[in-house]
Amino acid sequence: MNEIARDPAADLGRLERLEGIGCARKRREDPRFIQGRGTYVDDIHLPGMLFGIMIRSPYAHARIKSIDTSRAKAHPGVHAVLTAEDLKPFKLHWMPTLAGDVQAVLADGKVSFQNQEVAFVVAEDRYIAADAAEMVEVEYEELPVVVDPFKAMLPDAPVIRDDLAGKDVGAHGARRHHNHIFNWQIGDRDRTDRAFDAAAVTVSQDMLYPRVHPCPLETCGCVASYDAVRGDLTVWITSQAPHVVRTVVGLLSSIPESKIRIISPDIGGGFGNKVGVYPGYVTAIAASIVLGRPVKWIESRNENLTTTAFARDYWMTGELAADTDGRIKALRVKVLADHGAFDACADPTKWPAGMFHVCTGSYDIANAHVSVDGVYTNKFPGGVSYRCSFRVTEAVYLIERMIDVLAQKLGIDKAEIRLRNFIPKDKFPYHSALGLDYDSGDYTPALQKVMKAVDYDALRAEQAAKRADPDCPTLMGIGITTFTEIVGAGPSKSCDILGIGMFDSCEIRVHPDGSAIARMGTISQGQGHQTTYAQIIATEAGIPASVIQVEEGDTSTAPYGLGTYGSRSTPVAGAAVARASHKIREKARKIAAHLLEVSPDDMEFDLDQFRVKGDPARAKSMKEIAWAAYNNVPEGMEMGLEAVDYYDPPNFTFPFGAYLAVVDVLKATGEIKVRRFYALDDCGTRINPMIIEGQIHGGLTEGFAVAFGQELPYDEQGNVLGGTLMDYFLPTAVETPHWETDFTVTPSPHHPIGAKGVAESPHVGSIPCFSNAVIDAFAHLGVTHTGMPHNAYRTWQQLLALNIAG
Ligand code: PCD
Ligand SMILES: [Cu+]
């Protein structure tokens, strides 16, 4: 940060020119996006490129008796048809997952979910490949299907994973059943049980967070190009973690990482869908190596929605113990987590339920215990963080629903019960009962600001009047959430992926003319990193953002980083950007001192220059210093002006928010109208307020989609329903409500510029807020919970059951 007191009036022009932290600078990436000049994976065309298409299983559970590829292979234009047998010599028919399990790349003797990958056809173009795919004859023998995680754990449930027979220990400890993956517990069970036994009041609620999908506009895909002469492998891929992909490809192929180049070009949304490594990538790479030609594989929408990365599917039971004035004594949680046929959850290695243990929320709860069981079913694998930092959405949903259930039981107002239980400001840093250290928070003023802005008392009065009127055509509901997020994975002592610590990185190179290029280990999928990282450098190193080029996603040029998901770019890479900027600045200080013939200690940093303390007229601008770095540096100093920083954060950051929703349920149809939504977010230091607002609008819209429409249900035969956009709800501007946003600023004490992540907060915080609002509309009728999505059909059933429809 700047070292000296500023006179804002005098600095105005220079400050504006920098476009640094706090500036609502327009997104640098938008001109190319809105003019159709972005470069996405499907825009890559290489000479001699072939196309691959996956052949998938129509059955959810079946033995493969035979695969006849002869007709397809004979079809003109077809170059190869790969099956598991073809991959076996290369040991590529199975691959490791991020969760320590293995997953079939191409089905090895049996299929365990509908649309599982069975064979890969490679042809001159996509149409020929599609025709040939029809000619592959697969003979299946159907097996009994289980899609319900409770039934999967019954003694006589069908065995989903034959390959694990006899293994009673998995990557996360003991397995107690053939479909059991792990049991994970945290907290003090005995103390929590005792607190429950002693409590005046207890409540319990079952809730399902249904299976959903991130559904980015661009589906997953890659172009793999192996150059047999040079021995180089280049892969363009829609990956949120290109360096991790390079390491995985290196491990699988035994090609040294130095010969592998992974390029994530422009990405049309990730939302967690593009964290994992999928069979299509492996088969495209294998085909390119075998055929010596580039191979492109791009998912269809149906493939995207039904095979790569679901989210949630958490069957949760929450219990709270409290005294009669609503002060919470203990929290107890049990979860059955449906992971599908392979455990491909994208979580840091040591955390099979991610950061679910943030489920004590914003509340000072002395005793807590959580137990999560992971289970195999005949559904597609995944378990990604759909706009949420590793199961935080599930955790926040649980606690925010439970607080409402408790309030209802005790007849305490839902805002009031929150105010009574907040972690007080003076308790930060706060050590939670489930072992997390919350870095900072200030919850009471945030909630009070929202209550004032919407005139909470007037809303409750209106609701009371409507409830008293039997002829009122609507039921009015008010939902509140006061959530705490945990983002910025993570300290490498507690977080790694495949053994690599979850640090991140930045490299800055300042050119002789004072312009600069910066590269990071993260990768924007639409977040606007090219705009915002430059702002950090502008403020911290005094170089105008307009002359800073930000580049991400090419493993041959960017320093190693763990990628962009879990709102970690600002907390982790953003800190590396600030620290690399400081290194640049310190070298600049010495060069400036040398040019002015004073001691470096006598120099002070001043926006975009170094000046002599007490003699501000004597100064050298960063531009002059950059030039000098290439021709006139102090004796013994290396030429050039560049810096690299690898940042291993000491802790996560804990952004928070207070949200309020008002909904009207139409008694005549069961339709629900979101009348008002007020979102206050606190992400510490705000780098670009306009981008933050855009991120919040996006996250709220996705939250609205989940709460009111998105789900991927299965029928008894294991057919996935919801695999097209006819069934899977993607809101447009037409359905989306109007959002009101607000903020407070509580900087992170351990982040170099005090910034916390923000992008996932609106999703995490809004979903329980919508549910709380909908259920609040029925609260006076004794309803404590209804499941998502809150669509008109489900709500209509509820109205009928209560005898108030019409
Ligand atoms: N304080 C602060 C914070 C932040 N910021 C900004 O904002 C943004 C964001 O950030 P963050 O929070 O850090 O985050 P990131 O890491 O970057 O990102 C990630 C996220 O992001 C979001 N958002 C978005 N957007 C778009 N457009 N697209 C996409 O795809 C997406 N995705 C989503 C998701 S889902 Mo996950 O993956 O599930 O885990 S995670 C996620 C960027 O630009 C930055 O810079 C600012 O300004 N300030
Ligand atoms: Cu998550």
mmCIF file of N, CA, C and O in Angstrom, residues 332-409:
data_model
loop_
_atom_site.group_PDB
_atom_site.id
_atom_site.type_symbol
_atom_site.label_atom_id
_atom_site.label_comp_id
_atom_site.label_asym_id
_atom_site.label_seq_id
_atom_site.Cartn_x
_atom_site.Cartn_y
_atom_site.Cartn_z
ATOM 1 N N ARG A 332 -25.459 -30.690 15.167
ATOM 2 C CA ARG A 332 -25.099 -32.061 14.801
ATOM 3 C C ARG A 332 -25.577 -32.290 13.369
ATOM 4 O O ARG A 332 -26.710 -31.941 13.035
ATOM 5 N N VAL A 333 -24.717 -32.853 12.515
ATOM 6 C CA VAL A 333 -25.070 -33.018 11.107
ATOM 7 C C VAL A 333 -24.680 -34.411 10.633
ATOM 8 O O VAL A 333 -23.588 -34.907 10.941
ATOM 9 N N LYS A 334 -25.599 -35.019 9.887
ATOM 10 C CA LYS A 334 -25.293 -36.292 9.209
ATOM 11 C C LYS A 334 -25.597 -36.111 7.735
ATOM 12 O O LYS A 334 -26.633 -35.557 7.377
ATOM 13 N N VAL A 335 -24.678 -36.609 6.895
ATOM 14 C CA VAL A 335 -24.864 -36.459 5.451
ATOM 15 C C VAL A 335 -24.638 -37.795 4.763
ATOM 16 O O VAL A 335 -23.684 -38.509 5.084
ATOM 17 N N LEU A 336 -25.514 -38.117 3.812
ATOM 18 C CA LEU A 336 -25.252 -39.194 2.878
ATOM 19 C C LEU A 336 -24.973 -38.516 1.539
ATOM 20 O O LEU A 336 -25.836 -37.829 1.000
ATOM 21 N N ALA A 337 -23.747 -38.690 1.055
ATOM 22 C CA ALA A 337 -23.310 -37.980 -0.149
ATOM 23 C C ALA A 337 -23.296 -38.956 -1.315
ATOM 24 O O ALA A 337 -22.539 -39.925 -1.302
ATOM 25 N N ASP A 338 -24.130 -38.688 -2.308
ATOM 26 C CA ASP A 338 -24.208 -39.558 -3.482
ATOM 27 C C ASP A 338 -23.142 -39.103 -4.484
ATOM 28 O O ASP A 338 -23.255 -38.041 -5.083
ATOM 29 N N HIS A 339 -22.098 -39.933 -4.650
ATOM 30 C CA HIS A 339 -20.989 -39.542 -5.529
ATOM 31 C C HIS A 339 -21.079 -40.168 -6.915
ATOM 32 O O HIS A 339 -20.179 -39.998 -7.727
ATOM 33 N N GLY A 340 -22.138 -40.955 -7.182
ATOM 34 C CA GLY A 340 -22.214 -41.599 -8.488
ATOM 35 C C GLY A 340 -21.287 -42.802 -8.566
ATOM 36 O O GLY A 340 -20.835 -43.328 -7.551
ATOM 37 N N ALA A 341 -20.992 -43.230 -9.783
ATOM 38 C CA ALA A 341 -20.314 -44.516 -9.983
ATOM 39 C C ALA A 341 -18.814 -44.491 -9.718
ATOM 40 O O ALA A 341 -18.204 -45.542 -9.497
ATOM 41 N N PHE A 342 -18.199 -43.342 -9.790
ATOM 42 C CA PHE A 342 -16.772 -43.210 -9.481
ATOM 43 C C PHE A 342 -16.644 -41.980 -8.591
ATOM 44 O O PHE A 342 -17.369 -41.007 -8.779
ATOM 45 N N ASP A 343 -15.718 -42.022 -7.637
ATOM 46 C CA ASP A 343 -15.573 -40.840 -6.774
ATOM 47 C C ASP A 343 -14.638 -39.859 -7.454
ATOM 48 O O ASP A 343 -13.419 -39.956 -7.338
ATOM 49 N N ALA A 344 -15.232 -38.920 -8.182
ATOM 50 C CA ALA A 344 -14.432 -37.948 -8.923
ATOM 51 C C ALA A 344 -14.650 -36.553 -8.356
ATOM 52 O O ALA A 344 -14.564 -35.552 -9.063
ATOM 53 N N CYS A 345 -14.935 -36.473 -7.059
ATOM 54 C CA CYS A 345 -15.146 -35.187 -6.413
ATOM 55 C C CYS A 345 -13.911 -34.305 -6.566
ATOM 56 O O CYS A 345 -12.791 -34.773 -6.402
ATOM 57 N N ALA A 346 -14.145 -33.049 -6.855
ATOM 58 C CA ALA A 346 -13.028 -32.118 -6.977
ATOM 59 C C ALA A 346 -12.871 -31.373 -5.662
ATOM 60 O O ALA A 346 -13.458 -30.317 -5.456
ATOM 61 N N ASP A 347 -12.138 -31.954 -4.735
ATOM 62 C CA ASP A 347 -11.873 -31.325 -3.443
ATOM 63 C C ASP A 347 -10.371 -31.416 -3.187
ATOM 64 O O ASP A 347 -9.710 -32.278 -3.738
ATOM 65 N N PRO A 348 -9.841 -30.535 -2.305
ATOM 66 C CA PRO A 348 -8.452 -30.751 -1.903
ATOM 67 C C PRO A 348 -8.311 -32.169 -1.321
ATOM 68 O O PRO A 348 -9.232 -32.682 -0.682
ATOM 69 N N THR A 349 -7.171 -32.798 -1.566
ATOM 70 C CA THR A 349 -7.001 -34.228 -1.302
ATOM 71 C C THR A 349 -7.466 -34.686 0.080
ATOM 72 O O THR A 349 -8.092 -35.730 0.211
ATOM 73 N N LYS A 350 -7.151 -33.893 1.110
ATOM 74 C CA LYS A 350 -7.435 -34.383 2.464
ATOM 75 C C LYS A 350 -8.882 -34.188 2.894
ATOM 76 O O LYS A 350 -9.240 -34.537 4.015
ATOM 77 N N TRP A 351 -9.697 -33.593 2.047
ATOM 78 C CA TRP A 351 -11.033 -33.200 2.484
ATOM 79 C C TRP A 351 -12.106 -33.829 1.622
ATOM 80 O O TRP A 351 -12.597 -33.219 0.673
ATOM 81 N N PRO A 352 -12.540 -35.066 1.966
ATOM 82 C CA PRO A 352 -13.518 -35.761 1.118
ATOM 83 C C PRO A 352 -14.882 -35.070 1.085
ATOM 84 O O PRO A 352 -15.675 -35.338 0.185
ATOM 85 N N ALA A 353 -15.152 -34.201 2.049
ATOM 86 C CA ALA A 353 -16.387 -33.412 1.983
ATOM 87 C C ALA A 353 -16.037 -31.939 1.821
ATOM 88 O O ALA A 353 -16.807 -31.046 2.204
ATOM 89 N N GLY A 354 -14.911 -31.671 1.231
ATOM 90 C CA GLY A 354 -14.516 -30.295 0.966
ATOM 91 C C GLY A 354 -14.464 -29.473 2.242
ATOM 92 O O GLY A 354 -14.011 -29.938 3.291
ATOM 93 N N MET A 355 -14.973 -28.258 2.148
ATOM 94 C CA MET A 355 -14.978 -27.349 3.298
ATOM 95 C C MET A 355 -16.354 -27.358 3.970
ATOM 96 O O MET A 355 -16.810 -26.355 4.500
ATOM 97 N N PHE A 356 -17.005 -28.537 3.938
ATOM 98 C CA PHE A 356 -18.341 -28.634 4.520
ATOM 99 C C PHE A 356 -18.350 -28.206 5.994
ATOM 100 O O PHE A 356 -19.374 -27.775 6.521
ATOM 101 N N HIS A 357 -17.190 -28.316 6.635
ATOM 102 C CA HIS A 357 -17.151 -27.997 8.068
ATOM 103 C C HIS A 357 -17.207 -26.493 8.352
ATOM 104 O O HIS A 357 -17.036 -26.083 9.504
ATOM 105 N N VAL A 358 -17.529 -25.696 7.323
ATOM 106 C CA VAL A 358 -17.847 -24.294 7.606
ATOM 107 C C VAL A 358 -19.333 -24.187 7.983
ATOM 108 O O VAL A 358 -19.898 -23.099 8.104
ATOM 109 N N CYS A 359 -19.978 -25.345 8.213
ATOM 110 C CA CYS A 359 -21.429 -25.369 8.433
ATOM 111 C C CYS A 359 -21.861 -24.822 9.793
ATOM 112 O O CYS A 359 -23.062 -24.767 10.062
ATOM 113 N N THR A 360 -20.939 -24.393 10.652
ATOM 114 C CA THR A 360 -21.409 -23.657 11.834
ATOM 115 C C THR A 360 -21.735 -22.206 11.448
ATOM 116 O O THR A 360 -22.288 -21.463 12.260
ATOM 117 N N GLY A 361 -21.376 -21.821 10.219
ATOM 118 C CA GLY A 361 -21.834 -20.546 9.670
ATOM 119 C C GLY A 361 -21.291 -19.329 10.399
ATOM 120 O O GLY A 361 -20.162 -19.327 10.892
ATOM 121 N N SER A 362 -22.107 -18.299 10.457
ATOM 122 C CA SER A 362 -21.697 -17.032 11.065
ATOM 123 C C SER A 362 -21.968 -17.010 12.566
ATOM 124 O O SER A 362 -21.947 -15.952 13.179
ATOM 125 N N TYR A 363 -22.211 -18.179 13.141
ATOM 126 C CA TYR A 363 -22.733 -18.232 14.508
ATOM 127 C C TYR A 363 -21.724 -18.819 15.482
ATOM 128 O O TYR A 363 -20.945 -19.708 15.135
ATOM 129 N N ASP A 364 -21.794 -18.324 16.672
ATOM 130 C CA ASP A 364 -20.884 -18.740 17.738
ATOM 131 C C ASP A 364 -21.450 -20.014 18.381
ATOM 132 O O ASP A 364 -22.218 -19.938 19.334
ATOM 133 N N ILE A 365 -21.100 -21.147 17.833
ATOM 134 C CA ILE A 365 -21.656 -22.428 18.291
ATOM 135 C C ILE A 365 -20.519 -23.224 18.937
ATOM 136 O O ILE A 365 -19.547 -23.579 18.267
ATOM 137 N N ALA A 366 -20.651 -23.483 20.222
ATOM 138 C CA ALA A 366 -19.522 -24.050 20.971
ATOM 139 C C ALA A 366 -19.281 -25.525 20.681
ATOM 140 O O ALA A 366 -18.162 -26.015 20.797
ATOM 141 N N ASN A 367 -20.341 -26.253 20.328
ATOM 142 C CA ASN A 367 -20.193 -27.698 20.145
ATOM 143 C C ASN A 367 -20.757 -28.110 18.803
ATOM 144 O O ASN A 367 -21.874 -27.716 18.458
ATOM 145 N N ALA A 368 -20.003 -28.918 18.080
ATOM 146 C CA ALA A 368 -20.517 -29.365 16.784
ATOM 147 C C ALA A 368 -19.875 -30.681 16.408
ATOM 148 O O ALA A 368 -18.736 -30.971 16.784
ATOM 149 N N HIS A 369 -20.646 -31.458 15.672
ATOM 150 C CA HIS A 369 -20.111 -32.702 15.133
ATOM 151 C C HIS A 369 -20.759 -32.977 13.783
ATOM 152 O O HIS A 369 -21.961 -32.786 13.604
ATOM 153 N N VAL A 370 -19.927 -33.390 12.819
ATOM 154 C CA VAL A 370 -20.394 -33.664 11.464
ATOM 155 C C VAL A 370 -19.913 -35.046 11.048
ATOM 156 O O VAL A 370 -18.763 -35.408 11.317
ATOM 157 N N SER A 371 -20.796 -35.794 10.412
ATOM 158 C CA SER A 371 -20.417 -37.097 9.868
ATOM 159 C C SER A 371 -20.944 -37.208 8.441
ATOM 160 O O SER A 371 -22.136 -37.003 8.200
ATOM 161 N N VAL A 372 -20.048 -37.478 7.485
ATOM 162 C CA VAL A 372 -20.433 -37.577 6.077
ATOM 163 C C VAL A 372 -20.053 -38.959 5.559
ATOM 164 O O VAL A 372 -18.912 -39.396 5.752
ATOM 165 N N ASP A 373 -21.007 -39.654 4.922
ATOM 166 C CA ASP A 373 -20.722 -40.917 4.258
ATOM 167 C C ASP A 373 -20.835 -40.739 2.760
ATOM 168 O O ASP A 373 -21.871 -40.287 2.266
ATOM 169 N N GLY A 374 -19.807 -41.114 2.035
ATOM 170 C CA GLY A 374 -19.839 -41.087 0.571
ATOM 171 C C GLY A 374 -20.278 -42.453 0.065
ATOM 172 O O GLY A 374 -19.859 -43.481 0.592
ATOM 173 N N VAL A 375 -21.138 -42.442 -0.970
ATOM 174 C CA VAL A 375 -21.762 -43.676 -1.440
ATOM 175 C C VAL A 375 -21.719 -43.729 -2.965
ATOM 176 O O VAL A 375 -21.891 -42.715 -3.628
ATOM 177 N N TYR A 376 -21.489 -44.942 -3.506
ATOM 178 C CA TYR A 376 -21.591 -45.145 -4.958
ATOM 179 C C TYR A 376 -23.027 -45.450 -5.357
ATOM 180 O O TYR A 376 -23.728 -46.179 -4.658
ATOM 181 N N THR A 377 -23.455 -44.877 -6.487
ATOM 182 C CA THR A 377 -24.743 -45.227 -7.105
ATOM 183 C C THR A 377 -24.520 -45.289 -8.614
ATOM 184 O O THR A 377 -23.454 -44.914 -9.104
ATOM 185 N N ASN A 378 -25.547 -45.726 -9.347
ATOM 186 C CA ASN A 378 -25.422 -45.792 -10.811
ATOM 187 C C ASN A 378 -25.754 -44.446 -11.445
ATOM 188 O O ASN A 378 -26.689 -44.316 -12.244
ATOM 189 N N LYS A 379 -24.996 -43.432 -11.053
ATOM 190 C CA LYS A 379 -25.160 -42.095 -11.632
ATOM 191 C C LYS A 379 -23.799 -41.597 -12.075
ATOM 192 O O LYS A 379 -22.771 -42.127 -11.659
ATOM 193 N N PHE A 380 -23.794 -40.539 -12.877
ATOM 194 C CA PHE A 380 -22.505 -40.107 -13.413
ATOM 195 C C PHE A 380 -21.654 -39.443 -12.324
ATOM 196 O O PHE A 380 -22.171 -38.880 -11.369
ATOM 197 N N PRO A 381 -20.315 -39.561 -12.471
ATOM 198 C CA PRO A 381 -19.409 -39.050 -11.433
ATOM 199 C C PRO A 381 -19.256 -37.537 -11.484
ATOM 200 O O PRO A 381 -19.632 -36.898 -12.452
ATOM 201 N N GLY A 382 -18.680 -36.990 -10.432
ATOM 202 C CA GLY A 382 -18.466 -35.545 -10.377
ATOM 203 C C GLY A 382 -18.306 -35.130 -8.932
ATOM 204 O O GLY A 382 -17.445 -35.614 -8.209
ATOM 205 N N GLY A 383 -19.206 -34.254 -8.493
ATOM 206 C CA GLY A 383 -19.073 -33.739 -7.138
ATOM 207 C C GLY A 383 -18.219 -32.494 -7.156
ATOM 208 O O GLY A 383 -17.299 -32.323 -6.364
ATOM 209 N N VAL A 384 -18.517 -31.615 -8.132
ATOM 210 C CA VAL A 384 -17.714 -30.396 -8.254
ATOM 211 C C VAL A 384 -18.356 -29.259 -7.477
ATOM 212 O O VAL A 384 -19.504 -29.340 -7.049
ATOM 213 N N SER A 385 -17.592 -28.211 -7.316
ATOM 214 C CA SER A 385 -18.091 -27.028 -6.632
ATOM 215 C C SER A 385 -18.741 -26.131 -7.660
ATOM 216 O O SER A 385 -18.079 -25.321 -8.275
ATOM 217 N N TYR A 386 -20.024 -26.286 -7.864
ATOM 218 C CA TYR A 386 -20.752 -25.414 -8.780
ATOM 219 C C TYR A 386 -20.884 -24.062 -8.078
ATOM 220 O O TYR A 386 -21.650 -23.903 -7.159
ATOM 221 N N ARG A 387 -20.077 -23.132 -8.524
ATOM 222 C CA ARG A 387 -20.002 -21.788 -7.937
ATOM 223 C C ARG A 387 -19.992 -21.842 -6.410
ATOM 224 O O ARG A 387 -20.790 -21.193 -5.734
ATOM 225 N N CYS A 388 -19.088 -22.626 -5.897
ATOM 226 C CA CYS A 388 -18.986 -22.760 -4.456
ATOM 227 C C CYS A 388 -17.663 -23.406 -4.154
ATOM 228 O O CYS A 388 -17.179 -24.233 -4.904
ATOM 229 N N SER A 389 -17.073 -23.011 -3.057
ATOM 230 C CA SER A 389 -15.733 -23.458 -2.739
ATOM 231 C C SER A 389 -15.789 -24.788 -1.994
ATOM 232 O O SER A 389 -15.666 -24.834 -0.788
ATOM 233 N N PHE A 390 -15.997 -25.869 -2.718
ATOM 234 C CA PHE A 390 -15.933 -27.221 -2.139
ATOM 235 C C PHE A 390 -16.987 -27.473 -1.057
ATOM 236 O O PHE A 390 -16.681 -27.455 0.132
ATOM 237 N N ARG A 391 -18.217 -27.743 -1.461
ATOM 238 C CA ARG A 391 -19.310 -28.121 -0.542
ATOM 239 C C ARG A 391 -19.677 -27.019 0.452
ATOM 240 O O ARG A 391 -20.304 -27.292 1.466
ATOM 241 N N VAL A 392 -19.267 -25.793 0.170
ATOM 242 C CA VAL A 392 -19.659 -24.690 1.046
ATOM 243 C C VAL A 392 -21.143 -24.370 0.848
ATOM 244 O O VAL A 392 -21.856 -24.036 1.797
ATOM 245 N N THR A 393 -21.618 -24.507 -0.387
ATOM 246 C CA THR A 393 -23.029 -24.244 -0.652
ATOM 247 C C THR A 393 -23.912 -25.150 0.189
ATOM 248 O O THR A 393 -24.908 -24.721 0.780
ATOM 249 N N GLU A 394 -23.530 -26.428 0.220
ATOM 250 C CA GLU A 394 -24.307 -27.393 0.997
ATOM 251 C C GLU A 394 -24.283 -27.007 2.485
ATOM 252 O O GLU A 394 -25.298 -27.051 3.180
ATOM 253 N N ALA A 395 -23.087 -26.631 2.961
ATOM 254 C CA ALA A 395 -22.929 -26.275 4.379
ATOM 255 C C ALA A 395 -23.781 -25.064 4.736
ATOM 256 O O ALA A 395 -24.469 -25.038 5.759
ATOM 257 N N VAL A 396 -23.740 -24.054 3.879
ATOM 258 C CA VAL A 396 -24.477 -22.815 4.163
ATOM 259 C C VAL A 396 -25.981 -23.072 4.056
ATOM 260 O O VAL A 396 -26.770 -22.569 4.851
ATOM 261 N N TYR A 397 -26.346 -23.916 3.096
ATOM 262 C CA TYR A 397 -27.772 -24.260 2.980
ATOM 263 C C TYR A 397 -28.250 -24.901 4.274
ATOM 264 O O TYR A 397 -29.288 -24.537 4.823
ATOM 265 N N LEU A 398 -27.442 -25.847 4.778
ATOM 266 C CA LEU A 398 -27.834 -26.556 5.989
ATOM 267 C C LEU A 398 -28.017 -25.598 7.162
ATOM 268 O O LEU A 398 -29.079 -25.566 7.796
ATOM 269 N N ILE A 399 -27.006 -24.793 7.462
ATOM 270 C CA ILE A 399 -27.092 -23.977 8.683
ATOM 271 C C ILE A 399 -28.149 -22.883 8.539
ATOM 272 O O ILE A 399 -28.908 -22.609 9.479
ATOM 273 N N GLU A 400 -28.250 -22.275 7.342
ATOM 274 C CA GLU A 400 -29.222 -21.193 7.187
ATOM 275 C C GLU A 400 -30.662 -21.718 7.237
ATOM 276 O O GLU A 400 -31.562 -21.031 7.725
ATOM 277 N N ARG A 401 -30.886 -22.945 6.779
ATOM 278 C CA ARG A 401 -32.211 -23.547 6.917
ATOM 279 C C ARG A 401 -32.472 -23.896 8.390
ATOM 280 O O ARG A 401 -33.549 -23.683 8.916
ATOM 281 N N MET A 402 -31.447 -24.453 9.049
ATOM 282 C CA MET A 402 -31.644 -24.881 10.439
ATOM 283 C C MET A 402 -31.946 -23.700 11.360
ATOM 284 O O MET A 402 -32.748 -23.806 12.271
ATOM 285 N N ILE A 403 -31.295 -22.570 11.112
ATOM 286 C CA ILE A 403 -31.556 -21.384 11.938
ATOM 287 C C ILE A 403 -33.034 -21.001 11.820
ATOM 288 O O ILE A 403 -33.697 -20.694 12.806
ATOM 289 N N ASP A 404 -33.565 -21.073 10.594
ATOM 290 C CA ASP A 404 -34.983 -20.746 10.407
ATOM 291 C C ASP A 404 -35.882 -21.762 11.106
ATOM 292 O O ASP A 404 -36.906 -21.393 11.692
ATOM 293 N N VAL A 405 -35.505 -23.031 11.017
ATOM 294 C CA VAL A 405 -36.318 -24.074 11.669
ATOM 295 C C VAL A 405 -36.366 -23.818 13.176
ATOM 296 O O VAL A 405 -37.427 -23.895 13.809
ATOM 297 N N LEU A 406 -35.222 -23.465 13.743
ATOM 298 C CA LEU A 406 -35.164 -23.188 15.190
ATOM 299 C C LEU A 406 -35.993 -21.945 15.539
ATOM 300 O O LEU A 406 -36.759 -21.949 16.502
ATOM 301 N N ALA A 407 -35.853 -20.910 14.726
ATOM 302 C CA ALA A 407 -36.605 -19.670 14.980
ATOM 303 C C ALA A 407 -38.100 -19.953 14.984
ATOM 304 O O ALA A 407 -38.840 -19.473 15.846
ATOM 305 N N GLN A 408 -38.517 -20.765 14.010
ATOM 306 C CA GLN A 408 -39.943 -21.087 13.923
ATOM 307 C C GLN A 408 -40.421 -21.830 15.160
ATOM 308 O O GLN A 408 -41.468 -21.542 15.697
ATOM 309 N N LYS A 409 -39.611 -22.791 15.600
ATOM 310 C CA LYS A 409 -40.011 -23.574 16.773
ATOM 311 C C LYS A 409 -40.155 -22.686 18.010
ATOM 312 O O LYS A 409 -41.059 -22.856 18.817
#
